[in-house]
Amino acid sequence: MPHTMAEKIIARQVGRLVQAGDKIDRLPISKVFFNDVIGPPAIKTLERLFGETFAKHGKPLRVFDPRRVFMIPDHSLPAFSVAVAEGVDLMEQFSREQGLRCYREGDGIEHVVLIEDGHIVPWDIVLGTDSHTCTNGAMGALAFGVGTTDGAYTMATGHLYDFVVPETYQFELIGAFPKGVYAKDLILHIIGTLGAGGCSRQVAEFTGDAIRRLSMDARTTICNMAVEMSARTGIMPTDETLLGYLKGRAQWPVAPLVSDPDARFANRITIDLSTLEPTVSFPHKPANATPISGVAEMMAASQARSTPDFPAVTSDRITDAFLGACTNGRYEDLVEAAAVLRGRTVHPDVSFVVIPASRRVYERAMDEGILQVFVKAGANIESSNCGPCFGSHMGVLSRNAQMISSSNRNYQGRMGSRDARIFLGSPATVAASAIEGRLADPRKYL
Amino acid sequence: MLTGTVTTVFGDDINTDDIIPAKYLQQSDDPEFFATYAFALYDMAFRERCLATPASIVIAGKNFGCGSSREQAVYALQYNRVACVIAESFPDIFYRNSLANGLPLIVLPDRAGIAQGDALDIDLAAGTIVNRTRNTRHPFTMKDADRTTFQAGGMTARVRAHLEEILARQ
Ligand code: SF4
């Protein structure tokens, strides 16, 4: 019987054939990781819920497998408060005791560093205490965001409980991007088409000829935003590009994985990349997407029919720009933005923050002179972490702000004041808009 | 039986940033702390309405609790005495987090006929909502396993039993 990638992965983990809808009481997990927001309370929850159970068996509290558990302080680093600093202390101390890997502050964002370090491979089931854990689907892993309690359960036993095998929504990508159009534009377009709940409870599988031509950086951008249409996760098939990326990098055995062509998909849609334009999402949700040529129309619509998550936008001016985040802070993203910005300057009214998503990205961009382009243009470069995307430091927005951001969420108040307006776009669109001080089409700079 | 008053009616796609903004998440490990900041940027009167009511019920449209995986969103509701949330649909992460903490979530495809201020009696076992204010009845379905978990306040007992099995084998 034919199966989807998701069904195959779960079947291998539980040792029997499964299909969408099957209930799995105990699902064994391959990797689990924690950030500084959920890591500290999860460690405390683990001790509170299970400390006695270990003691009863005369054993010290131990995570199920220290090689498969990771602590990654990345959201609020360098620490912006005493509470954050003490949370990171706890993660470091716990990691030392348990013999597991705790990343250093500034090493980068959780959804970037584990992939770079070869910890995520096809067939993995990955849990992360963050909704953008779906990013890891670009590696052919089945990756789910979870909360504190599920994370603590998994640390204790290595399992996720009461899991239902999800259906799959297949997106077949064909054609090639026109100049100035990127993976970010594609995923914003898809989310705009399906809506914020359009892929709810289903795995978004991205497949088709066009995928083969996309780099790993582009693939992670697409999977990263699957959760913005409420997908259970995103996933992509194994091909030569992925195998090449994993060669010499993978810390775990690699085996290819694709869905059977005649597997049962809940939905299927084909998207021709050559028909796309640079795309931006209007506040306050990623699903408010429009091609850049439709900005004026979208502004008029927002004034005529404003709602709590589609507020009136009365100007296309930009006061703040952010290039970074787990969506678009990777090497190629910086290269694409630098291509627009090279030899130009940031508009005097714009504060432009650039954050390479990991230390490796930072170093490479530094060595290749890419950071210089940003500095000379008038941008501020910060150490590798979530930065303004998490709304607590390194570029918090005032009530008057209108930001263009390469991140994944433009919810009300996400990056500061509830009155600020956040637009989402590709790195090239961010750079073009930073130059002009208004929402701008990057194609004229390429 | 759950009994409460509808203190809030939301539209579609309420996200967990709306429920509890990021800037409060790392200020405390005490679940009760987050109640103070529930909907702090989205609906500033939410907490006031909850405080004036012994048990609140939140009604919402599609996709309530989408976005971030922050479990603090569940605490922010529970510690404002929200007895349950009734919505057209819930995405997975929020649903799992609510299961883990025993905050009942009820899927009701058609919520017409339930309004702010209505007094509801909810029978999880029978799968019925009785609107005492309007004398109407709304049936709903819930998976048996989920009902058991909501009523038990989570699945920790089962996980502990599994851990016992694992430790006994070692
Ligand atoms: S960069 Fe933003 S979306 Fe990504 S993990 Fe950090 S806070 Fe979350």
Coordinates of C-alpha atoms in Angstrom, one line a residue, chain B:
Chain B
M1 CA -20.6 19.4 34.4
L2 CA -19.0 22.8 33.6
T3 CA -21.0 25.9 34.3
G4 CA -20.0 29.4 33.3
T5 CA -20.8 32.6 31.7
V6 CA -19.7 33.7 28.2
T7 CA -17.4 36.7 29.0
T8 CA -15.7 37.0 25.6
V9 CA -16.7 36.3 21.9
F10 CA -13.7 36.4 19.5
G11 CA -13.5 36.1 15.7
D12 CA -11.2 33.8 13.7
D13 CA -7.4 33.2 14.0
I14 CA -6.8 34.4 17.6
N15 CA -3.1 33.6 18.1
T16 CA -1.1 32.8 21.2
D17 CA 0.8 36.2 20.9
D18 CA -2.7 37.8 21.3
I19 CA -3.4 35.6 24.4
I20 CA 0.0 36.3 26.1
P21 CA 2.5 38.7 24.5
A22 CA 6.1 37.5 24.3
K23 CA 7.6 40.1 26.5
Y24 CA 6.0 38.5 29.6
L25 CA 7.0 34.9 28.9
Q26 CA 10.4 34.9 30.5
Q27 CA 9.5 37.0 33.5
S28 CA 8.2 34.1 35.6
D29 CA 7.9 30.3 35.9
D30 CA 4.7 30.7 38.0
P31 CA 1.8 29.8 35.8
E32 CA -0.5 32.2 37.7
F33 CA 1.8 35.1 36.8
F34 CA 0.6 35.1 33.2
A35 CA -3.0 35.6 34.1
T36 CA -2.3 39.3 34.8
Y37 CA -1.2 39.8 31.2
A38 CA -3.8 37.8 29.3
F39 CA -4.7 39.6 26.1
A40 CA -2.6 42.6 27.4
L41 CA -2.2 44.0 23.9
Y42 CA -5.3 42.6 22.2
D43 CA -8.2 42.9 24.6
M44 CA -7.3 45.0 27.6
A45 CA -10.7 44.4 29.3
F46 CA -10.5 40.6 29.1
R47 CA -9.1 40.2 32.6
E48 CA -11.5 42.6 34.1
R49 CA -14.5 40.7 32.7
C50 CA -13.0 37.4 33.9
L51 CA -12.3 38.7 37.4
A52 CA -16.0 39.8 37.7
T53 CA -17.1 36.2 36.8
P54 CA -16.7 33.0 38.9
A55 CA -16.2 30.9 35.7
S56 CA -15.7 32.3 32.2
I57 CA -16.3 30.7 28.9
V58 CA -14.5 32.0 25.8
I59 CA -16.2 31.7 22.4
A60 CA -14.2 32.0 19.2
G61 CA -14.3 31.4 15.5
K62 CA -11.9 29.3 13.5
N63 CA -8.3 28.4 14.5
F64 CA -8.2 29.7 18.1
G65 CA -4.7 29.5 19.6
C66 CA -2.8 29.5 16.3
G67 CA 0.9 30.5 16.1
S68 CA 3.5 30.2 18.8
S69 CA 3.7 27.0 20.9
R70 CA 3.9 29.0 24.2
E71 CA 2.1 26.9 26.8
Q72 CA 1.8 30.1 28.9
A73 CA -1.2 30.9 26.7
V74 CA -3.1 28.1 28.4
Y75 CA -2.1 29.3 31.9
A76 CA -3.2 32.8 31.0
L77 CA -6.7 31.5 30.4
Q78 CA -6.9 29.0 33.2
Y79 CA -5.7 31.4 35.9
N80 CA -8.3 33.9 34.8
R81 CA -10.9 31.2 35.6
V82 CA -11.7 30.3 32.0
A83 CA -13.5 27.0 32.4
C84 CA -13.4 26.1 28.7
V85 CA -13.0 27.5 25.2
I86 CA -15.6 26.8 22.5
A87 CA -14.5 27.5 19.0
E88 CA -15.0 26.4 15.4
S89 CA -11.6 24.9 15.3
F90 CA -8.2 24.7 17.1
P91 CA -4.8 24.1 15.6
D92 CA -2.7 21.2 17.1
I93 CA -0.1 22.8 19.3
F94 CA -2.6 24.8 21.3
Y95 CA -4.9 21.8 21.5
R96 CA -2.1 19.5 22.9
N97 CA -1.1 22.2 25.4
S98 CA -4.7 22.5 26.6
L99 CA -5.0 18.7 26.9
A100 CA -1.8 18.7 28.9
N101 CA -3.2 21.2 31.4
G102 CA -6.8 20.0 31.4
L103 CA -8.3 23.1 29.8
P104 CA -11.3 21.7 27.9
L105 CA -11.6 22.8 24.3
I106 CA -14.9 22.2 22.6
V107 CA -15.2 22.2 18.8
L108 CA -18.5 23.7 17.8
P109 CA -18.9 24.3 14.0
D110 CA -21.8 26.6 14.4
R111 CA -21.7 28.9 17.4
A112 CA -24.7 31.1 16.3
G113 CA -27.0 31.5 19.2
I114 CA -24.4 31.9 21.9
A115 CA -23.6 35.4 22.9
Q116 CA -21.7 37.4 25.4
G117 CA -23.3 37.2 28.9
D118 CA -25.0 33.8 28.2
A119 CA -25.0 31.2 31.0
L120 CA -23.9 27.8 29.8
D121 CA -24.0 24.3 31.3
I122 CA -21.6 22.0 29.5
D123 CA -21.7 18.3 29.9
L124 CA -18.5 16.8 28.5
A125 CA -19.7 13.2 29.0
A126 CA -23.0 13.7 27.2
G127 CA -21.5 16.1 24.6
T128 CA -24.0 18.9 25.1
I129 CA -24.0 22.6 25.8
V130 CA -27.2 24.0 27.3
N131 CA -27.6 27.7 27.0
R132 CA -29.7 28.6 30.0
T133 CA -30.1 32.2 29.0
R134 CA -31.7 31.3 25.6
N135 CA -33.0 27.9 26.4
T136 CA -31.1 26.3 23.5
R137 CA -29.1 23.1 23.3
H138 CA -26.0 22.5 21.2
P139 CA -24.6 19.0 20.8
F140 CA -20.9 18.5 20.2
T141 CA -18.5 15.6 19.6
M142 CA -15.2 15.0 21.4
K143 CA -12.9 12.0 21.1
D144 CA -13.2 9.7 24.2
A145 CA -9.5 9.8 24.8
D146 CA -9.5 13.6 24.8
R147 CA -12.4 13.8 27.1
T148 CA -10.6 11.5 29.6
T149 CA -7.5 13.6 29.4
F150 CA -9.3 16.9 29.8
Q151 CA -11.1 15.5 32.8
A152 CA -8.0 14.0 34.3
G153 CA -6.3 17.4 34.0
G154 CA -3.6 16.0 31.6
M155 CA -1.8 12.8 30.9
T156 CA 1.0 12.9 33.5
A157 CA -0.2 9.8 35.3
R158 CA 0.1 7.8 32.1
V159 CA 3.5 9.2 31.3
R160 CA 4.7 8.4 34.8
A161 CA 3.5 4.8 34.4
H162 CA 5.4 4.6 31.2
L163 CA 8.5 6.0 32.9
E164 CA 8.1 3.3 35.6
E165 CA 8.1 0.6 32.9
I166 CA 11.3 2.0 31.4
L167 CA 13.1 2.4 34.7
A168 CA 12.1 -1.1 35.8
R169 CA 13.6 -2.6 32.6
Q170 CA 16.9 -0.8 33.1

